[in-house]
Tab-separated table of C-alpha atoms in Angstrom:
chain	number	residue	atom	x	y	z
A	8	CYS	CA	-0.375	0.449	0.174
A	9	THR	CA	1.257	3.625	-0.784
A	10	PHE	CA	0.633	6.931	-2.205
A	11	GLY	CA	2.724	7.983	-4.288
A	12	PHE	CA	1.076	6.648	-7.189
A	13	LEU	CA	0.149	8.469	-10.643
A	14	GLY	CA	-3.526	8.108	-11.667
A	15	SER	CA	-5.491	4.947	-11.610
A	16	ARG	CA	-3.566	2.328	-9.717
A	17	TYR	CA	-6.187	-0.629	-11.204
A	18	ASP	CA	-8.052	-1.580	-14.266
A	19	TRP	CA	-11.414	-1.848	-16.210
A	20	PHE	CA	-12.299	-5.433	-16.579
A	21	GLN	CA	-15.300	-6.487	-18.545
A	22	PHE	CA	-18.194	-8.139	-16.121
A	23	GLU	CA	-19.762	-9.812	-19.133
A	24	GLU	CA	-23.047	-10.481	-16.186
A	25	VAL	CA	-23.815	-8.658	-13.745
A	26	LYS	CA	-27.654	-9.543	-11.823
A	27	ILE	CA	-28.589	-7.378	-9.123
A	28	ASP	CA	-32.254	-8.344	-7.544
A	29	GLY	CA	-33.814	-10.238	-10.977
A	30	VAL	CA	-32.704	-7.402	-12.726
A	31	THR	CA	-29.405	-8.208	-14.893
A	32	PHE	CA	-26.759	-6.073	-16.897
A	33	LYS	CA	-24.845	-6.788	-19.153
A	34	ASP	CA	-20.642	-5.206	-19.869
A	35	VAL	CA	-20.393	-4.087	-17.267
A	36	GLY	CA	-17.587	-2.404	-15.691
A	37	GLY	CA	-16.194	-3.419	-12.107
A	38	LYS	CA	-12.255	-2.518	-10.674
A	39	LYS	CA	-10.823	-3.137	-7.715
A	40	LYS	CA	-10.304	0.779	-5.399
A	41	SER	CA	-6.886	1.877	-4.598
A	42	TRP	CA	-7.229	3.200	-0.864
A	43	CYS	CA	-5.327	1.040	1.308
A	44	GLY	CA	-7.839	0.342	3.205
A	45	SER	CA	-9.890	-1.243	0.821
A	46	GLU	CA	-7.335	-2.868	-0.303
A	47	SER	CA	-7.174	-7.012	-0.202
A	48	LYS	CA	-6.756	-9.901	-1.877
A	49	VAL	CA	-9.052	-11.865	-0.463
A	50	LYS	CA	-11.467	-9.854	-0.685
A	51	PRO	CA	-10.862	-5.827	-2.225
A	52	SER	CA	-13.043	-3.224	-2.300
A	53	ILE	CA	-14.983	-2.765	-5.731
A	54	ASN	CA	-16.188	0.432	-7.964
A	55	ILE	CA	-19.250	-1.196	-10.626
A	56	SER	CA	-19.704	1.017	-13.665
A	57	PHE	CA	-23.065	0.486	-15.467
A	58	ASP	CA	-22.316	1.271	-17.953
A	59	LYS	CA	-18.043	1.598	-18.443
A	60	PHE	CA	-18.857	-1.155	-21.679
A	61	ASN	CA	-22.475	-0.623	-22.600
A	62	ALA	CA	-24.151	2.793	-22.509
A	63	ALA	CA	-27.399	1.206	-22.715
A	64	ASN	CA	-26.599	0.072	-19.568
A	65	LYS	CA	-26.371	3.543	-18.660
A	66	GLY	CA	-30.608	4.399	-18.226
A	67	LYS	CA	-31.244	0.696	-17.027
A	68	ALA	CA	-29.626	1.262	-13.462
A	69	VAL	CA	-30.999	4.167	-13.243
A	70	GLN	CA	-34.742	3.958	-13.464
A	71	ALA	CA	-34.021	-0.228	-11.333
A	72	PHE	CA	-31.951	1.810	-8.565
A	73	GLY	CA	-31.355	5.204	-9.133
A	74	THR	CA	-27.565	5.047	-10.268
A	75	ASP	CA	-25.322	4.061	-12.879
A	76	ALA	CA	-22.389	2.965	-10.277
A	77	LEU	CA	-21.982	1.488	-7.360
A	78	ILE	CA	-19.213	1.612	-4.310
A	79	LEU	CA	-18.649	-1.855	-2.530
A	80	ASN	CA	-16.874	-1.421	0.458
A	81	ASN	CA	-15.084	-4.878	1.888
A	82	SER	CA	-15.184	-3.301	5.796
A	83	LEU	CA	-12.400	-4.692	6.167
A	84	GLN	CA	-11.900	-1.953	9.155
A	85	ASP	CA	-15.237	-2.547	11.020
A	86	PRO	CA	-16.090	-5.876	11.779
A	87	SER	CA	-19.309	-5.837	12.718
A	88	TYR	CA	-20.123	-3.074	9.248
A	89	ILE	CA	-22.294	-0.972	10.402
A	90	ARG	CA	-19.911	2.354	11.364
A	91	GLN	CA	-19.789	3.544	7.355
A	92	CYS	CA	-23.679	3.316	7.220
A	93	PHE	CA	-24.582	4.635	10.547
A	94	SER	CA	-22.292	7.493	10.041
A	95	TYR	CA	-24.056	9.263	7.226
A	96	ARG	CA	-27.787	8.445	8.579
A	97	MET	CA	-26.448	10.883	10.954
A	98	PHE	CA	-25.086	13.093	9.400
A	99	ASP	CA	-28.009	13.173	7.306
A	100	ARG	CA	-30.218	13.012	9.882
A	101	ALA	CA	-28.732	15.957	11.359
A	102	GLY	CA	-29.087	17.969	8.049
A	103	VAL	CA	-25.762	16.724	6.283
A	104	PRO	CA	-26.130	16.356	3.046
A	105	SER	CA	-25.145	12.213	2.604
A	106	PRO	CA	-24.748	9.119	1.068
A	107	LEU	CA	-27.039	6.509	0.415
A	108	CYS	CA	-25.369	3.331	3.059
A	109	ASN	CA	-27.041	-0.276	2.862
A	110	PHE	CA	-25.268	-3.967	2.612
A	111	ALA	CA	-25.117	-6.598	-0.487
A	112	HIS	CA	-24.522	-10.033	-0.711
A	113	LEU	CA	-21.460	-10.316	-3.428
A	114	LYS	CA	-21.537	-13.730	-5.287
A	115	VAL	CA	-18.759	-14.138	-7.751
A	116	ASN	CA	-18.755	-16.956	-10.643
A	117	GLY	CA	-20.614	-19.119	-7.891
A	118	LYS	CA	-18.467	-17.887	-5.288
A	119	ASP	CA	-19.157	-16.860	-2.914
A	120	MET	CA	-17.531	-12.818	-1.369
A	121	GLY	CA	-20.114	-11.599	1.452
A	122	LEU	CA	-20.869	-9.482	2.662
A	123	PHE	CA	-19.955	-5.709	1.134
A	124	VAL	CA	-21.401	-1.852	2.100
A	125	ASN	CA	-23.976	-0.568	-0.490
A	126	LEU	CA	-22.169	3.095	-0.897
A	127	GLN	CA	-23.825	5.880	-3.343
A	128	PRO	CA	-21.255	7.447	-5.133
A	129	LEU	CA	-20.297	11.152	-5.033
A	130	ARG	CA	-21.309	11.699	-8.883
A	131	LYS	CA	-23.732	14.164	-10.406
A	132	PRO	CA	-27.146	12.521	-9.395
A	133	PHE	CA	-26.168	12.626	-5.016
A	134	PHE	CA	-25.160	16.188	-5.535
A	135	LYS	CA	-28.406	17.360	-7.810
A	136	ALA	CA	-30.159	16.198	-6.137
A	137	HIS	CA	-28.997	17.731	-2.997
A	138	TRP	CA	-27.505	20.984	-4.496
A	139	GLY	CA	-29.069	21.737	-8.302
A	140	LYS	CA	-27.755	21.009	-11.774
A	141	ASN	CA	-25.927	23.991	-11.666
A	142	LEU	CA	-22.924	22.453	-9.797
A	143	GLY	CA	-19.975	24.141	-11.321
A	144	ASN	CA	-16.862	21.940	-11.026
A	145	LEU	CA	-16.705	19.618	-8.208
A	146	TYR	CA	-13.623	17.987	-6.958
A	147	GLU	CA	-12.688	14.672	-4.778
A	148	ILE	CA	-9.639	15.208	-2.750
A	149	ALA	CA	-8.082	13.943	0.245
A	150	GLY	CA	-6.405	15.748	2.658
A	151	GLU	CA	-3.453	15.550	1.160
A	152	ASN	CA	-3.982	16.801	-2.609
A	153	MET	CA	-4.491	20.226	-1.140
A	154	GLU	CA	-1.255	21.273	-1.108
A	155	PRO	CA	0.701	22.046	-4.546
A	156	TRP	CA	3.686	20.182	-4.874
A	157	ALA	CA	0.420	17.426	-5.149
A	158	ASN	CA	-1.404	18.843	-8.526
A	159	GLU	CA	-0.085	16.510	-9.716
A	160	ARG	CA	-1.622	13.447	-8.611
A	161	LEU	CA	-4.956	15.378	-8.582
A	162	LYS	CA	-4.525	15.816	-12.819
A	163	ALA	CA	-3.718	12.215	-12.848
A	164	GLY	CA	-7.200	11.373	-10.999
A	165	MET	CA	-9.538	14.218	-12.066
A	166	ASP	CA	-11.673	12.543	-15.893
A	167	SER	CA	-11.719	16.705	-16.390
A	168	PHE	CA	-7.846	16.462	-17.415
A	169	LYS	CA	-8.330	14.697	-20.444
A	170	ASP	CA	-6.060	16.945	-22.641
A	171	PRO	CA	-2.464	16.824	-21.596
A	172	GLU	CA	-1.293	20.549	-22.668
A	173	ASP	CA	-3.710	21.361	-19.829
A	174	THR	CA	-1.997	22.298	-16.924
A	175	SER	CA	-5.158	24.583	-15.091
A	176	LEU	CA	-6.543	23.681	-11.360
A	177	ALA	CA	-7.076	27.351	-11.860
A	178	ASP	CA	-10.292	27.638	-9.034
A	179	ILE	CA	-9.293	25.068	-6.409
A	180	GLY	CA	-5.862	26.390	-7.146
A	181	LYS	CA	-7.466	29.761	-5.226
A	182	VAL	CA	-8.248	27.659	-2.212
A	183	MET	CA	-5.101	25.360	-2.331
A	184	ASN	CA	-3.378	29.020	-2.186
A	185	ALA	CA	-5.481	30.351	0.757
A	186	PHE	CA	-4.536	26.560	2.532
A	187	SER	CA	-1.109	27.026	1.642
A	188	ASP	CA	-1.337	30.501	2.504
A	189	THR	CA	0.376	31.708	6.241
A	190	GLY	CA	-1.639	34.763	6.007
A	191	GLY	CA	-5.375	33.304	4.804
A	192	SER	CA	-7.948	34.256	5.868
A	193	ILE	CA	-11.752	33.333	5.612
A	194	GLN	CA	-11.786	35.854	2.902
A	195	LYS	CA	-9.172	34.068	0.440
A	196	ILE	CA	-10.721	30.894	0.180
A	197	GLN	CA	-14.447	32.799	-0.264
A	198	ASN	CA	-12.499	34.238	-3.243
A	199	GLY	CA	-12.759	30.720	-4.288
A	200	ILE	CA	-15.758	28.592	-3.418
A	201	ASP	CA	-19.450	29.836	-2.588
A	202	VAL	CA	-19.148	29.165	0.969
A	203	PRO	CA	-23.262	30.031	2.877
A	204	ALA	CA	-23.162	32.354	4.669
């Protein structure tokens, strides 16, 4: 488990068939998650993308489950399996927008992989449900990625940087600069992001 890699650590694989509660999907994308808590040779956490290899799966999945992707966490750090869902439900009751969370029993090629935490991906459907359609730019950033030295790793993990000539992180750069500036202030941060009053 190392943190110095750039981009995606694992490749996407094409699952010939995926069945969920009697609904069948063909040619579904699956990939091991790469954060250290997800690592396992026996029971890895998994990202599922219904439309990765078959665009027709997207509408079918959204209609059936309200999402075109799944996050299946192995919960290796929590043998009780309840901390993640319990925490998100507490946040939700406190008025903090939180992903939906429940459980999935997974079988792969007939092999019982056991219980997984099924977490709603923090993607456009989640954000639109809580904040509407005008989302602006969205970033998923680990704490260390707020440092200027981590710009290359941040860009490598972002789908929006398809153009190798695009070296700008203009809007998030304002926030990074405000945090790294020893004389930083809430005013400088507000210049880069929309902070609710």
